[in-house]
Every structure is written in C-alpha cells, then in structure tokens.
CSV table of C-alpha atoms in Angstrom, one decimal:
chain,number,residue,atom,x,y,z
A,1,MET,CA,114.7,70.6,181.8
A,2,LYS,CA,116.8,72.3,184.5
A,3,ASN,CA,120.1,71.1,182.9
A,4,TYR,CA,118.9,72.3,179.5
A,5,THR,CA,118.1,75.7,180.9
A,6,LEU,CA,121.6,75.9,182.6
A,7,ILE,CA,123.2,75.0,179.3
A,8,LEU,CA,121.3,77.7,177.5
A,9,MET,CA,122.3,80.2,180.2
A,10,GLY,CA,125.9,79.2,179.9
A,11,ILE,CA,125.9,79.6,176.1
A,12,PHE,CA,124.2,83.0,176.4
A,13,SER,CA,126.8,84.1,179.0
A,14,PHE,CA,129.7,83.0,176.8
A,15,LEU,CA,128.3,84.7,173.7
A,16,THR,CA,127.6,87.9,175.6
A,17,GLY,CA,131.1,88.0,177.1
A,18,PHE,CA,132.6,87.3,173.7
A,19,GLN,CA,130.7,90.1,172.1
A,20,GLU,CA,131.6,92.5,174.9
A,21,THR,CA,135.3,91.6,174.5
A,22,VAL,CA,135.2,92.2,170.7
A,23,ALA,CA,133.2,95.4,171.1
A,24,GLN,CA,135.8,96.9,173.5
A,25,ASP,CA,138.2,97.8,170.7
A,26,TRP,CA,136.2,97.2,167.4
A,27,ALA,CA,138.6,99.4,165.4
A,28,ASP,CA,141.7,97.9,167.1
A,29,LEU,CA,142.9,101.2,168.4
A,30,GLY,CA,145.3,99.4,170.7
A,31,HIS,CA,147.1,97.8,167.8
A,32,PHE,CA,149.6,100.6,167.2
A,33,GLU,CA,149.1,102.5,170.5
A,34,GLU,CA,152.5,101.6,171.9
A,35,ALA,CA,154.3,102.0,168.6
A,36,ASN,CA,152.8,105.4,168.0
A,37,SER,CA,153.9,106.5,171.5
A,38,ARG,CA,157.5,105.9,170.5
A,39,ILE,CA,157.4,107.9,167.4
A,40,GLU,CA,158.8,111.5,167.7
A,41,GLY,CA,157.6,114.4,165.7
A,42,PRO,CA,159.0,114.7,162.2
A,43,LYS,CA,162.4,116.2,161.7
A,44,GLU,CA,163.0,119.4,159.7
A,45,ASN,CA,162.4,118.7,156.0
A,46,GLU,CA,161.3,115.2,156.7
A,47,ASP,CA,158.8,114.0,154.1
A,48,ARG,CA,156.9,111.6,156.4
A,49,VAL,CA,154.4,109.3,154.8
A,50,VAL,CA,151.8,107.1,156.5
A,51,PHE,CA,150.4,104.0,154.7
A,52,MET,CA,146.9,103.4,156.0
A,53,GLY,CA,145.2,100.1,155.0
A,54,ASN,CA,144.5,96.5,155.7
A,55,SER,CA,146.4,93.2,155.3
A,56,ILE,CA,147.6,94.3,151.8
A,57,THR,CA,149.3,97.3,153.5
A,58,ILE,CA,150.8,95.5,156.4
A,59,GLY,CA,151.7,92.5,154.2
A,60,TRP,CA,153.8,95.0,152.2
A,61,LEU,CA,156.0,95.7,155.2
A,62,ASN,CA,156.3,92.0,156.0
A,63,ALA,CA,157.1,90.9,152.5
A,64,ARG,CA,159.3,93.9,151.5
A,65,PRO,CA,160.8,95.4,154.6
A,66,SER,CA,163.6,96.8,152.4
A,67,PHE,CA,161.2,99.1,150.7
A,68,PHE,CA,160.4,100.8,154.0
A,69,LYS,CA,163.9,100.7,155.5
A,70,ASP,CA,165.6,104.0,156.0
A,71,LYS,CA,162.7,106.0,154.6
A,72,PRO,CA,160.3,108.3,156.5
A,73,TYR,CA,157.5,105.7,155.8
A,74,ILE,CA,155.2,104.5,158.6
A,75,ASN,CA,153.0,101.5,157.9
A,76,ARG,CA,149.6,101.4,159.6
A,77,GLY,CA,147.9,98.5,158.0
A,78,ILE,CA,145.8,96.1,160.1
A,79,SER,CA,144.8,92.7,158.6
A,80,GLY,CA,141.1,92.3,157.8
A,81,GLN,CA,140.1,95.9,158.4
A,82,THR,CA,137.3,97.7,156.7
A,83,THR,CA,137.0,101.5,155.9
A,84,PRO,CA,134.8,102.3,159.0
A,85,GLN,CA,137.4,100.8,161.3
A,86,MET,CA,140.2,102.8,159.5
A,87,LEU,CA,138.1,106.0,159.8
A,88,VAL,CA,137.8,105.5,163.6
A,89,ARG,CA,141.5,105.0,164.1
A,90,PHE,CA,142.6,107.6,161.5
A,91,ARG,CA,143.3,110.4,164.0
A,92,GLN,CA,145.7,108.4,166.2
A,93,ASP,CA,147.3,106.3,163.4
A,94,VAL,CA,147.7,109.0,160.8
A,95,ILE,CA,147.0,112.6,161.9
A,96,ASP,CA,148.8,112.4,165.3
A,97,LEU,CA,151.9,111.1,163.5
A,98,GLN,CA,152.1,114.4,161.6
A,99,PRO,CA,152.9,113.1,158.1
A,100,LYS,CA,153.1,115.2,155.0
A,101,VAL,CA,151.3,112.5,153.0
A,102,VAL,CA,148.9,109.7,153.7
A,103,VAL,CA,148.5,106.7,151.3
A,104,ILE,CA,145.0,105.2,151.7
A,105,LEU,CA,144.5,101.7,150.3
A,106,ALA,CA,141.1,100.2,151.3
A,107,GLY,CA,137.8,98.9,150.3
A,108,THR,CA,138.2,95.2,149.5
A,109,ASN,CA,137.3,93.9,152.9
A,110,ASP,CA,134.2,96.1,152.9
A,111,ILE,CA,133.1,94.3,149.7
A,112,ALA,CA,133.9,91.0,151.3
A,113,GLY,CA,131.6,92.0,154.2
A,114,ASN,CA,134.2,91.6,156.9
A,115,THR,CA,132.3,93.8,159.3
A,116,GLY,CA,128.9,93.4,157.8
A,117,PRO,CA,127.1,94.4,154.6
A,118,SER,CA,128.4,97.6,152.9
A,119,THR,CA,127.4,99.4,149.8
A,120,LEU,CA,129.9,101.0,147.5
A,121,PRO,CA,128.6,104.5,148.4
A,122,MET,CA,129.1,103.6,152.1
A,123,ILE,CA,132.7,102.6,151.3
A,124,LEU,CA,133.3,105.8,149.4
A,125,ASP,CA,131.9,107.9,152.3
A,126,ASN,CA,134.4,106.4,154.7
A,127,ILE,CA,137.2,107.1,152.3
A,128,LYS,CA,136.0,110.6,151.9
A,129,GLY,CA,135.9,110.9,155.7
A,130,MET,CA,139.6,109.9,155.9
A,131,ALA,CA,140.5,112.2,153.1
A,132,GLU,CA,138.7,115.2,154.6
A,133,LEU,CA,140.3,114.6,158.0
A,134,ALA,CA,143.7,114.5,156.3
A,135,ALA,CA,143.1,117.7,154.3
A,136,ALA,CA,141.9,119.5,157.3
A,137,ASN,CA,145.2,118.8,159.0
A,138,ASN,CA,147.3,119.8,156.0
A,139,ILE,CA,148.2,116.3,155.0
A,140,LYS,CA,148.3,115.5,151.3
A,141,VAL,CA,146.1,112.6,150.2
A,142,ILE,CA,146.8,109.7,147.9
A,143,LEU,CA,143.8,107.6,147.2
A,144,SER,CA,144.7,104.2,145.9
A,145,SER,CA,142.5,102.1,143.7
A,146,THR,CA,141.3,99.0,145.4
A,147,LEU,CA,143.4,96.1,144.1
A,148,PRO,CA,141.7,93.7,141.7
A,149,ALA,CA,140.2,90.5,143.0
A,150,TYR,CA,138.2,88.0,141.0
A,151,ASP,CA,136.8,86.3,144.1
A,152,TYR,CA,137.5,86.0,147.8
A,153,PRO,CA,138.7,82.6,149.0
A,154,TRP,CA,137.2,83.2,152.5
A,155,ARG,CA,133.8,84.4,151.2
A,156,PRO,CA,133.2,83.3,147.6
A,157,GLY,CA,130.4,84.5,145.3
A,158,LEU,CA,130.4,88.2,146.0
A,159,LYS,CA,131.6,89.3,142.5
A,160,PRO,CA,134.4,91.7,143.6
A,161,ASN,CA,135.6,91.6,140.0
A,162,GLU,CA,132.4,93.5,139.1
A,163,LYS,CA,132.2,95.8,142.1
A,164,ILE,CA,135.8,96.9,142.5
A,165,PRO,CA,136.0,98.6,139.1
A,166,ILE,CA,132.9,100.6,139.9
A,167,LEU,CA,134.3,101.5,143.3
A,168,ASN,CA,137.6,102.6,141.8
A,169,ALA,CA,135.8,104.8,139.3
A,170,MET,CA,134.0,106.5,142.2
A,171,ILE,CA,137.3,106.9,144.1
A,172,LYS,CA,139.0,108.4,141.0
A,173,ALA,CA,136.2,110.9,140.4
A,174,TYR,CA,136.3,112.0,144.0
A,175,ALA,CA,140.1,112.3,144.0
A,176,GLU,CA,140.1,114.4,140.8
A,177,THR,CA,137.3,116.7,142.0
A,178,ASN,CA,139.0,117.4,145.3
A,179,GLY,CA,142.6,117.7,144.2
A,180,HIS,CA,143.9,114.4,145.6
A,181,VAL,CA,146.3,112.1,143.9
A,182,TYR,CA,144.7,109.0,142.5
A,183,LEU,CA,147.0,105.9,142.4
A,184,ASP,CA,145.7,103.4,139.9
A,185,TYR,CA,147.2,100.0,140.9
A,186,PHE,CA,144.2,98.2,139.4
A,187,SER,CA,144.9,99.0,135.7
A,188,ALA,CA,148.5,97.9,136.1
A,189,MET,CA,147.7,94.6,137.8
A,190,ALA,CA,144.3,93.3,136.7
A,191,ASP,CA,144.0,90.4,134.3
A,192,GLU,CA,141.2,89.8,131.7
A,193,ARG,CA,138.8,88.7,134.5
A,194,ASN,CA,139.4,91.9,136.5
A,195,GLY,CA,141.2,89.6,138.9
A,196,LEU,CA,144.7,89.7,140.4
A,197,PRO,CA,146.7,87.0,138.6
A,198,LYS,CA,148.7,84.4,140.4
A,199,LYS,CA,151.9,85.9,139.1
A,200,TYR,CA,151.2,88.8,141.5
A,201,ALA,CA,149.3,87.0,144.3
A,202,ASP,CA,149.2,83.3,145.2
A,203,ASP,CA,145.6,83.6,146.6
A,204,GLU,CA,144.7,86.2,144.0
A,205,VAL,CA,144.0,88.8,146.7
A,206,HIS,CA,147.2,89.4,148.7
A,207,PRO,CA,150.2,90.5,146.7
A,208,THR,CA,153.4,88.5,146.7
A,209,VAL,CA,156.8,90.1,146.4
A,210,ALA,CA,156.3,90.3,142.7
A,211,GLY,CA,153.0,92.1,143.2
A,212,TYR,CA,154.5,94.6,145.6
A,213,LYS,CA,157.4,95.3,143.2
A,214,VAL,CA,154.8,96.4,140.7
A,215,MET,CA,153.3,98.7,143.2
A,216,GLU,CA,156.4,100.3,144.6
A,217,PRO,CA,157.5,102.6,141.8
A,218,MET,CA,153.9,103.6,141.4
A,219,VAL,CA,153.5,104.7,145.0
A,220,GLU,CA,156.8,106.4,144.9
A,221,ALA,CA,155.7,108.5,141.9
A,222,ALA,CA,152.4,109.3,143.6
A,223,ILE,CA,154.2,110.4,146.7
A,224,ALA,CA,156.5,112.7,144.7
A,225,SER,CA,153.5,114.1,142.9
A,226,ALA,CA,151.7,114.8,146.2
A,227,LEU,CA,154.8,116.5,147.7
A,228,LYS,CA,155.1,119.0,144.8
C-alpha cells in the first residue's frame, strides 16, 4: 500500500509539473521574442506586412522562402495554434512590429480542438479581437478564409468540411461590415467535398508548394487592395 501511494504521488507530481511548464507560456510568447527584438522600425515608404497564423502560415515560409525574400513580409505563424493563442500574442507579434497590413489566417485548429472545445462564434470573437486591435493601431486588416479540410488526420470525425464554410461566411460578413479585406482562399481551393485536394496538400490540410502557389497571387492582390 505504501509503495502504491508513493507511485500515485510521483505521478501526481509529474503531471502537476508538466502542466505548470506548459502553462508558463501557453500562447508561446517566447517563440518570436528574440526575432522580434532584432527587427527595426519600418523604413520610410515601407509597406510592411505581417502574416499571422498557424502551421499553414509558417509552412508557407518553409516551403516557399522565395515568396518572402526581399519583401517587407514578416511571417509570424506558429504550428498548432488556435485563435485565442494568436490573440494573446497579437500585440508583440503584430502591433509592435508596426506593419501597414496584417494577414490573418486562422480557425482550423480551433475546429480541431487543439486547445479544447471551441464554437464557431468563439472563433469569430477571437478573430474580431485581432482585427479590432489592428484597426485601433492603424493597421489594415486582411481576414483570410479558413482553408478547406475534409477531415483532420490527427483528430478525425469533427466534420470540418461542414463547419469551415459556415465559419468563412461569418468571417466574410464581419469583414464586409467593418471595411476589412476578405481573402477567399476556400473558393479557389476546395473540391466537391469541401476538402483540400491532394493536388494542393498531401495530407489534405497543409498546403504543398502547389497549394501555396495558388494562394500567393491572391494574397498579393489582397495586400494591394488593403494598401489603397
């Protein structure tokens, strides 16, 4: 009995320590802290753009570094993140970098439940929070549609192919009501299942080079529109 009690105490201690470690930086504020400190203020006439998002955003930089090279583009995507995490780090990873435009691409990890259950209105509220913070700091806002996904390999059965179109309609309505640019990747990339076909994503969630090549002229057009 004594040994059993000690084992339980050990397990409890481990779990408590693990939770405390994770909780110390839930939004991963330290992820870009050093990189942000090295970025100087924008130069005169610099049309700086920050890309805020998750693995799809940082994967863009990894798969297509040439798209970001020699442009005033700063990528601030963190793999696996949900909209509440992005909202927490929005000031340091977007506002403090003084861009003219922010491109927000988010929502799919919320639907996947990466940081717990989340309703579509909850997701939209977090996106609204980011957009309002940006607008209050004279940053133009581009709200991207959530990319299509038929299912999530890491958490199947959540029907993102049904939920994402509803979320996108909500994002579009909010963008139009508030004068933000709505960037509709979904319509250009979805297949008949409301999924992301393998020609654009091997796992049907994260774009390949071919997928990003579809997105690039679209985001460039959206940035030009926002800067007008």
